[in-house]
Short mmCIF file of C-alpha atoms in Angstrom, two decimals:
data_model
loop_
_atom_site.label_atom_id
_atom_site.label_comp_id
_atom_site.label_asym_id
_atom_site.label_seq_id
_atom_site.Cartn_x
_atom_site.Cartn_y
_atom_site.Cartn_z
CA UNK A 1 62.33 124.32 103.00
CA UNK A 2 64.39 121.30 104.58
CA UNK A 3 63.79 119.74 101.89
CA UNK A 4 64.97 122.45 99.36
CA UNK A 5 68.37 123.02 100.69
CA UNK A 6 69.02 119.48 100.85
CA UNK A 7 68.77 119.38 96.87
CA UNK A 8 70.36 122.53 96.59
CA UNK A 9 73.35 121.17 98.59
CA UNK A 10 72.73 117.59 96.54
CA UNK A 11 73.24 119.46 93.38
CA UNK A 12 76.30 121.95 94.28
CA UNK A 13 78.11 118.79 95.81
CA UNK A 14 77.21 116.74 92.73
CA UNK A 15 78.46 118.93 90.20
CA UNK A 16 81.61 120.07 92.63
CA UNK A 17 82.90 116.13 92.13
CA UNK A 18 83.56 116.86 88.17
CA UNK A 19 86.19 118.52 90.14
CA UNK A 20 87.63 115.87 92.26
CA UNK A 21 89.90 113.52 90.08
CA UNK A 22 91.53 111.17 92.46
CA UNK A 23 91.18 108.66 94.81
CA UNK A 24 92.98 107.44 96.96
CA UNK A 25 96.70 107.06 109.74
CA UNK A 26 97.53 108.92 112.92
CA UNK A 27 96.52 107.03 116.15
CA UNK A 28 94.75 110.22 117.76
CA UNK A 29 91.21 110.11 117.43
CA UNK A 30 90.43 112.32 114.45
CA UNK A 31 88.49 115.76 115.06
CA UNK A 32 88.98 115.33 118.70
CA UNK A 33 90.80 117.73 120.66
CA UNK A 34 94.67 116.37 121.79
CA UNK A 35 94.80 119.52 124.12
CA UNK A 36 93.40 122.37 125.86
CA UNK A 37 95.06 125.04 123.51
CA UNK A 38 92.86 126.48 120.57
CA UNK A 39 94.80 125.98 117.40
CA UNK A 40 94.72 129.25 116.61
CA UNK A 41 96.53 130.45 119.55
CA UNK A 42 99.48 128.07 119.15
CA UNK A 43 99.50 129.11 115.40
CA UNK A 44 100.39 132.93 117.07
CA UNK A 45 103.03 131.60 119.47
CA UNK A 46 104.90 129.63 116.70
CA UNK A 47 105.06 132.35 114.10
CA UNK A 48 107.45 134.33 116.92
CA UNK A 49 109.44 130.66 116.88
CA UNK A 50 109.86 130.07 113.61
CA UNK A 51 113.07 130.15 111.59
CA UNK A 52 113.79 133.27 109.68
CA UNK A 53 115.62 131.64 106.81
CA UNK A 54 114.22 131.84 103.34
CA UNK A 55 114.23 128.88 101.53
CA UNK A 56 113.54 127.24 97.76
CA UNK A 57 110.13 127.92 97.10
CA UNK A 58 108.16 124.95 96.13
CA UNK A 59 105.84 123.78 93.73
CA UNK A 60 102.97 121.74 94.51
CA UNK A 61 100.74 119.57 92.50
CA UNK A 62 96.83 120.20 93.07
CA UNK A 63 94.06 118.42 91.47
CA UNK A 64 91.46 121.21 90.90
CA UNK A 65 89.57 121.90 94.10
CA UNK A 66 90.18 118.21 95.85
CA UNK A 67 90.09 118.88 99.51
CA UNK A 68 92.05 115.65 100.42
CA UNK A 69 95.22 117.77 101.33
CA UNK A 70 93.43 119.16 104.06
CA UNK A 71 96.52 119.91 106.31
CA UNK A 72 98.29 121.67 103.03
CA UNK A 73 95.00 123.62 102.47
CA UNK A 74 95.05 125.02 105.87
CA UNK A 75 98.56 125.75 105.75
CA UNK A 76 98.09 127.82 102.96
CA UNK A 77 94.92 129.56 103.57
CA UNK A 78 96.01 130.76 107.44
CA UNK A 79 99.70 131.78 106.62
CA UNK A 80 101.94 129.16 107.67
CA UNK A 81 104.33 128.53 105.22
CA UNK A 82 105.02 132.53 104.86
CA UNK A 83 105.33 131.84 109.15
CA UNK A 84 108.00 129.54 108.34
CA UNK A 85 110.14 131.51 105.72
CA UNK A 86 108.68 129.30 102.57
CA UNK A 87 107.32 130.32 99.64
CA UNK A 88 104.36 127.53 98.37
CA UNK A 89 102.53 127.69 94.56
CA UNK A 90 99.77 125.44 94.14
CA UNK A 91 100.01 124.48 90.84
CA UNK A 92 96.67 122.66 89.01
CA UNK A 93 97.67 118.85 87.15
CA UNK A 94 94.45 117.56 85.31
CA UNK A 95 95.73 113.65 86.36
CA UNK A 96 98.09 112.01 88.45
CA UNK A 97 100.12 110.29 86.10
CA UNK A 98 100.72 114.03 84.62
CA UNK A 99 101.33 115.05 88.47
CA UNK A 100 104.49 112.31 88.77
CA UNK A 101 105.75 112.66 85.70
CA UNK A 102 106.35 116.59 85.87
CA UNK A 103 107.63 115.57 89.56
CA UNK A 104 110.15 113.11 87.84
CA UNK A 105 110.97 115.83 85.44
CA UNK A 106 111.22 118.30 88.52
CA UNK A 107 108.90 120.60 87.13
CA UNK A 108 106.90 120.36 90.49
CA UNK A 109 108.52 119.21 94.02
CA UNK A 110 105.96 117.66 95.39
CA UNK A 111 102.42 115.91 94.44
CA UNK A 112 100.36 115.18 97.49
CA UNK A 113 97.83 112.72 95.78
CA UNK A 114 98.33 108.98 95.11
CA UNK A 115 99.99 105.97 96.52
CA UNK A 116 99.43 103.95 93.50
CA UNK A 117 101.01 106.43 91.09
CA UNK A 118 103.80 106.82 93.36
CA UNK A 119 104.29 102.87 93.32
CA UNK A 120 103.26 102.33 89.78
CA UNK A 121 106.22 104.96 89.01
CA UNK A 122 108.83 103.43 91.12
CA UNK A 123 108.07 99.84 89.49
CA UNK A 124 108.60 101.47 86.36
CA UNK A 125 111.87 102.79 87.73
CA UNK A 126 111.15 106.33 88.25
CA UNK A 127 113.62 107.59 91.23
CA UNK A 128 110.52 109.07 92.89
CA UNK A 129 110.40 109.38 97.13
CA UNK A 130 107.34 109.20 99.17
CA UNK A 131 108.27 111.43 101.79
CA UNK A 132 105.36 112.15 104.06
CA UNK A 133 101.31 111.41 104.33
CA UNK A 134 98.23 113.03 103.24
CA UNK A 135 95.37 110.61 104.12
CA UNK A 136 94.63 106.98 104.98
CA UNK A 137 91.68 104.81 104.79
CA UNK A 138 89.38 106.47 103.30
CA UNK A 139 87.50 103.70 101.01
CA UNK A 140 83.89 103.04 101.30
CA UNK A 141 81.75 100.41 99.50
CA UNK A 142 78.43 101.56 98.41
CA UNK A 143 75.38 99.86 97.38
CA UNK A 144 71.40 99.67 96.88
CA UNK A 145 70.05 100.38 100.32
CA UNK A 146 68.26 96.89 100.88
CA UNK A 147 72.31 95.16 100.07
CA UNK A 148 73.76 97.51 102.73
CA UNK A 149 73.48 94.74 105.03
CA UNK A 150 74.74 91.88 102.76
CA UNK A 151 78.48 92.57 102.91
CA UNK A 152 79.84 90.92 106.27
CA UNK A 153 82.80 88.79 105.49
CA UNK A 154 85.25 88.01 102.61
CA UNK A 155 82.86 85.33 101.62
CA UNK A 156 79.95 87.67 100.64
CA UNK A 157 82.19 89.22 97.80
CA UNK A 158 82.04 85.97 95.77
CA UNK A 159 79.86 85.93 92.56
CA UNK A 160 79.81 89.45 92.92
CA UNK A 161 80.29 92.54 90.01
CA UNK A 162 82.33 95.86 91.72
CA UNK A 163 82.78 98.85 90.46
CA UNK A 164 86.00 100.96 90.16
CA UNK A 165 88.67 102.95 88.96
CA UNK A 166 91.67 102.53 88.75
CA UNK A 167 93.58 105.61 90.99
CA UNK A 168 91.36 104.16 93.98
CA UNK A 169 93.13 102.64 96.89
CA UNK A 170 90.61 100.41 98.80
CA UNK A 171 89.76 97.93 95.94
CA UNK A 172 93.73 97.31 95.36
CA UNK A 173 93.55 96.39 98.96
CA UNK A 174 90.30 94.64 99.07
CA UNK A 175 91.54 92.56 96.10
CA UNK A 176 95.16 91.47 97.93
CA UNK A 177 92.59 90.30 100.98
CA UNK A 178 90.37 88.36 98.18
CA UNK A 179 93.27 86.73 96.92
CA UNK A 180 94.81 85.29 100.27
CA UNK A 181 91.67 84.09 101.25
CA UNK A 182 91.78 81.91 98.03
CA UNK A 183 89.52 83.84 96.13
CA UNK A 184 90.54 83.66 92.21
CA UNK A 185 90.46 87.15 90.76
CA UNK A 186 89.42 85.69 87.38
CA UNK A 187 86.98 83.92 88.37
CA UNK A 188 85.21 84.53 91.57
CA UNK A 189 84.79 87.65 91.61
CA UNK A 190 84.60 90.52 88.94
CA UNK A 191 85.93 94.28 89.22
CA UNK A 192 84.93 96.41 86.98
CA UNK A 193 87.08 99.56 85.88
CA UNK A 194 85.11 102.53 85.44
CA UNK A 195 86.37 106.21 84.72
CA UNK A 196 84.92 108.32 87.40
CA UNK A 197 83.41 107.82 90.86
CA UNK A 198 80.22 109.23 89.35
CA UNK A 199 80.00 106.29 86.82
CA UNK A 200 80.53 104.00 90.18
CA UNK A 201 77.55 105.43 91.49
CA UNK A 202 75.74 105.63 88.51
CA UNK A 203 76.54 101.85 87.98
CA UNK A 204 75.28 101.33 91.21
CA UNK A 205 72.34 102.87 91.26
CA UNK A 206 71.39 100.98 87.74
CA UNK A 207 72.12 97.92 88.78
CA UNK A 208 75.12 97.33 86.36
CA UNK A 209 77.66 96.77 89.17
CA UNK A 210 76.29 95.12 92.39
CA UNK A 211 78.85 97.75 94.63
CA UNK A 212 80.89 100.48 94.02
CA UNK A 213 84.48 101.26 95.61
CA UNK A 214 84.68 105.18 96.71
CA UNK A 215 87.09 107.18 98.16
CA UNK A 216 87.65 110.45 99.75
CA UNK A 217 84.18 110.98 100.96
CA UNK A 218 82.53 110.49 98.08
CA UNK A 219 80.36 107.66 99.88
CA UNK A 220 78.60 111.13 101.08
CA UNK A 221 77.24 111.98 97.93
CA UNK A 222 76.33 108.70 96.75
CA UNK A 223 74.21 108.72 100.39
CA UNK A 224 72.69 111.98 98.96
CA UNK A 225 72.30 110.21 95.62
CA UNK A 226 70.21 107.37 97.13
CA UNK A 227 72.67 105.00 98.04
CA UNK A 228 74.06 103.58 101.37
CA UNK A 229 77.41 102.82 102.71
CA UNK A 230 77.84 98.94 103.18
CA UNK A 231 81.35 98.56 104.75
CA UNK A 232 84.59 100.48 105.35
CA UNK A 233 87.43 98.76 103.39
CA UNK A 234 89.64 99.58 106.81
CA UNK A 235 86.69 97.25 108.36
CA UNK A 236 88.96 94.38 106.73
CA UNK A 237 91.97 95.90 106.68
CA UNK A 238 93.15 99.60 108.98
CA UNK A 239 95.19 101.99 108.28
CA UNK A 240 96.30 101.22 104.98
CA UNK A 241 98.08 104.00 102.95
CA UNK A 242 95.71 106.47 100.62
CA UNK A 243 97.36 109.70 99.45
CA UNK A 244 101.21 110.24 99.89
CA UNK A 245 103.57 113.33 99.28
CA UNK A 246 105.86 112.40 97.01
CA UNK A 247 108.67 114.04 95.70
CA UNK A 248 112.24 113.72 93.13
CA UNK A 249 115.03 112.52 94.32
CA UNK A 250 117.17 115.41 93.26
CA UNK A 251 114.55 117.99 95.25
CA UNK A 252 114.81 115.58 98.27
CA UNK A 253 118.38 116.36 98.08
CA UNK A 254 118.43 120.09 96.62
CA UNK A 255 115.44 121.70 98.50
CA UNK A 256 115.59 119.03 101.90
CA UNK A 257 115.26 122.43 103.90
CA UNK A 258 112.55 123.56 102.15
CA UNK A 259 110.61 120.12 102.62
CA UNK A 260 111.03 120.34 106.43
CA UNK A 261 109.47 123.77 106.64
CA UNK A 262 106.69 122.69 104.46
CA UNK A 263 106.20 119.21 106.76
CA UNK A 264 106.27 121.67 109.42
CA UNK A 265 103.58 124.30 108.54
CA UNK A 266 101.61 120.92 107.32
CA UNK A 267 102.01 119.64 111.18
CA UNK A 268 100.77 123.19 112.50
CA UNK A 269 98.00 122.73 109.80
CA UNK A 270 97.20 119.15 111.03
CA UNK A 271 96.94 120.97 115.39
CA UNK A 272 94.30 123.18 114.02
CA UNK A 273 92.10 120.53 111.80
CA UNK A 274 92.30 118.30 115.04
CA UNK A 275 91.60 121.54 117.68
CA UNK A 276 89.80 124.40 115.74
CA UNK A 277 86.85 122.76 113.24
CA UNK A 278 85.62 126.44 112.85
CA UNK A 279 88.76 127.79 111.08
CA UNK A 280 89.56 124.46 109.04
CA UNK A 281 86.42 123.89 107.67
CA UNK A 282 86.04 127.53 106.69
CA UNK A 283 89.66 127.19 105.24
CA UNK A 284 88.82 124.45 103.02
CA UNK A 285 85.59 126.17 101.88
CA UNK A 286 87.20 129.09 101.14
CA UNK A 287 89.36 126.98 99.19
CA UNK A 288 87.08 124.88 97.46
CA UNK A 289 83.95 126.79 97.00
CA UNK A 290 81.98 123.81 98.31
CA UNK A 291 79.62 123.85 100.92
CA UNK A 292 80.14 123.41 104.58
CA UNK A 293 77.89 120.39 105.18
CA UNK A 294 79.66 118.65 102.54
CA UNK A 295 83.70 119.71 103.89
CA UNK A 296 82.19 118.97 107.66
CA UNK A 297 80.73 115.60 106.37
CA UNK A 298 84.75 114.93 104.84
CA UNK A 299 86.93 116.23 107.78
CA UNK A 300 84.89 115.63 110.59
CA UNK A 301 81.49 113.49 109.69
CA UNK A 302 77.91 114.34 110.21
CA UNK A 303 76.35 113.15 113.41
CA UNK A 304 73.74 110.24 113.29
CA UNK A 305 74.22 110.71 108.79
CA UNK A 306 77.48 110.20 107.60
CA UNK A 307 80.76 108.46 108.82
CA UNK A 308 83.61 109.87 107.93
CA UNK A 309 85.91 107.09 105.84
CA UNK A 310 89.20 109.19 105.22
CA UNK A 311 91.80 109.66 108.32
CA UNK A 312 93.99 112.65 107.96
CA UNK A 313 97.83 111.84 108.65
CA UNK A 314 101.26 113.32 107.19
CA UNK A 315 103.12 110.34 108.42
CA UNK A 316 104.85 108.68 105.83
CA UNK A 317 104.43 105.01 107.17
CA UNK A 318 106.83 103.30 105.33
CA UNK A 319 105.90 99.98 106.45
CA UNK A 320 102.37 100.24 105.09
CA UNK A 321 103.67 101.48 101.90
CA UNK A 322 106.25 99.56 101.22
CA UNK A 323 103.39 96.48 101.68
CA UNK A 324 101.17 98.26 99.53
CA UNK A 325 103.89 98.40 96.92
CA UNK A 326 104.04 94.52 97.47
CA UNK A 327 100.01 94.19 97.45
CA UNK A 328 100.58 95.33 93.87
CA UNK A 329 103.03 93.36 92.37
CA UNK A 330 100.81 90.05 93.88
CA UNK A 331 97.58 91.34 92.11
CA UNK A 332 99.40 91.45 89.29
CA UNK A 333 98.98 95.68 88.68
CA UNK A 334 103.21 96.22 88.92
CA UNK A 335 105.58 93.89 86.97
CA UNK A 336 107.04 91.27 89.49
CA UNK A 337 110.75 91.08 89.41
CA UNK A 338 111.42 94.73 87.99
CA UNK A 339 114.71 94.94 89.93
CA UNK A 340 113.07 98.14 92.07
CA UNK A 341 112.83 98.46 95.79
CA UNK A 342 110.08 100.34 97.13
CA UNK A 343 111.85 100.73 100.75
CA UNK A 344 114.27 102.27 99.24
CA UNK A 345 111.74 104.88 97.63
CA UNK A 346 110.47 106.18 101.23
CA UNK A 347 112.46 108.53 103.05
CA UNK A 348 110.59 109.34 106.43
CA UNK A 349 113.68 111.53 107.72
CA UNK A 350 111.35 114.84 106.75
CA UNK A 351 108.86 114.48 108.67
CA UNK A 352 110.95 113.14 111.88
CA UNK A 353 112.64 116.36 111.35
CA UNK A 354 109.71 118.56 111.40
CA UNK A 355 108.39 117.10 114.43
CA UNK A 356 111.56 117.00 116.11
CA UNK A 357 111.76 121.03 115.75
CA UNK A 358 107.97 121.58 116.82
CA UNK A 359 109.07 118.92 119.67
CA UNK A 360 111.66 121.83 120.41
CA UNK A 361 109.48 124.51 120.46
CA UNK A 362 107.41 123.50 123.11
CA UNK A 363 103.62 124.10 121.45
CA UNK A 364 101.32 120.85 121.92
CA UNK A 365 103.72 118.84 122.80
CA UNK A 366 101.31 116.21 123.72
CA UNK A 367 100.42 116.13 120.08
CA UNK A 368 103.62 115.81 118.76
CA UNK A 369 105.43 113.39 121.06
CA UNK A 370 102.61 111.11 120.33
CA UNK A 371 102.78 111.71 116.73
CA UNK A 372 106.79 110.92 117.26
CA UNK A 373 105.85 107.85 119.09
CA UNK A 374 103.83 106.50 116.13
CA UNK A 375 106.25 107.59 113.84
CA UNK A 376 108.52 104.86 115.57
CA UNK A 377 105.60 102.34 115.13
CA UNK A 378 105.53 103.16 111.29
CA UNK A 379 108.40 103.68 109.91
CA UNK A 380 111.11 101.83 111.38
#
């Protein structure tokens, strides 16, 4: 019977990633309670504190049923943004490059998938803002079970053939570490761009890549599909960026209001992910229409089985993503000398703001005031 529901769960999780299309920190330790108060309570005692103001309702980009916007998920399934006078649509983009541009056109305010979109736009000069977090980390390298053991250092990447796509964060990163330590991208070492992380794992288990670059927990299913997880990318380098929320200039101006109230249900989202598994993991799979060992093994992990790679954080961290932006100009993926300044694309004054008033209202503050204090740390 074990067995049974494990390949039921196999196959409802494998054909529930045709859905996911994208790849991609907070210091507090993830899943782990920050205080004594159940989320759910301080979601009550907020709602009476919240501002009555209306303001622009927004429209948010949503790739299908991705659950990497945890925090916005939550927000929207248990009420918050009506708690805060906002009005949110989720609105479905079938890529991110379709996500940005209709965000540079301002037919959506904000898409909360992407760093490298977000960059590859600005290098292109798009007057595009990364203006808050959605995940970091969250790359794992996969491989045959008897290589899980033969990734250790830089070194062991040499001579090698990876898998991956292009809208995936970690191998951008792992390829900027490659390079400094001498490696030549040409001819030491061969990526290989596939179209899905299904192909990666496909690859994989074929033998037609020697490792495959996931993201977003999809190192879970390859586990389920027979493969292991080698390494962490954050192993070699922490707490680089993954998903941002970006947004257009003119709504970052026009609707600034409207972005603070939606940082600030987010932030009451992110108090109950950290303080009340139970009601996020039945928000997201109310959401998603996946099953809960597969959301648990995503948020939260699965004890003694699966590690969870992504770290759920709605700080901007401007300093990470304006070296990102940097990382990608060196590997060659954004034109160098385009004349555009990525610092100048980050505008972490939204979520300051939105911390600042749940600062004010006196509900976790232990949570927040440490989430201010790293918001010093990254972004200034």
């Amino acid at each position: 019977m074990k067995n049974t529901k494990r390949s039921i769960a196999m196959l409802l999780v494998l054909t529930l990633l045709l859905f996911s299309m994208t790849g991609c920190s907070a210091s507090a330790a993830q899943g782990e309670k920050i205080s004594g108060g159940e989320a759910a309570s301080s979601g009550q005692s907020q709602e009476a504190s919240a501002s009555q103001k209306e303001y622009a309702a927004l429209k948010i980009g949503m790739a299908g049923k991705d659950i990497k916007t945890v925090c916005i998920i939550i927000a929207k399934q248990l009420g918050y943004y009506e708690e805060e006078g906002l009005k949110v649509e989720f609105e479905t983009i079938s890529n991110l490059s379709e996500g940005l541009t209709a965000v540079d056109m301002g037919k959506l305010d904000v898409l909360p998938f992407g760093v490298i979109p977000s960059a590859t736009f600005v290098g292109q000069g798009a007057d595009v803002v990364v203006f808050g977090g959605t995940i970091s980390e969250g790359s794992e390298i996969v491989t045959l079970p008897e290589n899980a053991h033969s990734i250790k250092t830089l070194e062991d990447f040499r001579g090698k053939r990876i898998g991956c796509y292009r809208m995936e964060t970690g191998h951008m990163v792992m390829k900027g570490l490659l390079r400094e330590a001498g490696f030549d991208l040409e001819k030491d070492v061969e990526f290989v761009l596939l179209d899905s992380q299904q192909t990666i794992i496909e690859g994989v288990r074929k033998g037609e890549v020697d490792m495959g670059f996931l993201n977003s927990g999809q190192g879970y299913v390859a586990q389920q599909a027979g493969l292991a997880v080698a390494r962490r990318v954050a192993e070699f380098e922490a707490d680089f960026p993954c998903c941002r929320q970006t947004t257009s200039r003119s709504a970052l101006t026009e609707k600034r209001d409207a972005l603070v109230a939606f940082q600030t249900a987010n932030l009451r989202a992110y108090d109950t992910y950290l303080n009340d598994k139970t009601a996020s993991v039945a928000a997201l799979m109310e959401y998603s229409g996946q099953p809960e060992e597969f959301v648990t093994a995503l948020l939260y992990g699965l004890e003694g089985e699966y590690e969870k790679a992504m770290i759920v954080s709605l700080d901007p961290n401007r300093n990470k993503v304006v070296d990102f932006y940097q990382t990608m100009i060196d590997n060659g993926d954004i034109a160098a000398g385009n004349g555009n300044d990525m610092a100048s694309h980050v505008d972490s004054s939204i979520y300051y703001d939105a911390l600042e008033q749940l600062i004010e209202r006196g509900v976790n503050p232990q949570l927040y005031e440490q989430l201010m204090e790293d918001y010093q740390r990254n972004n200034l």
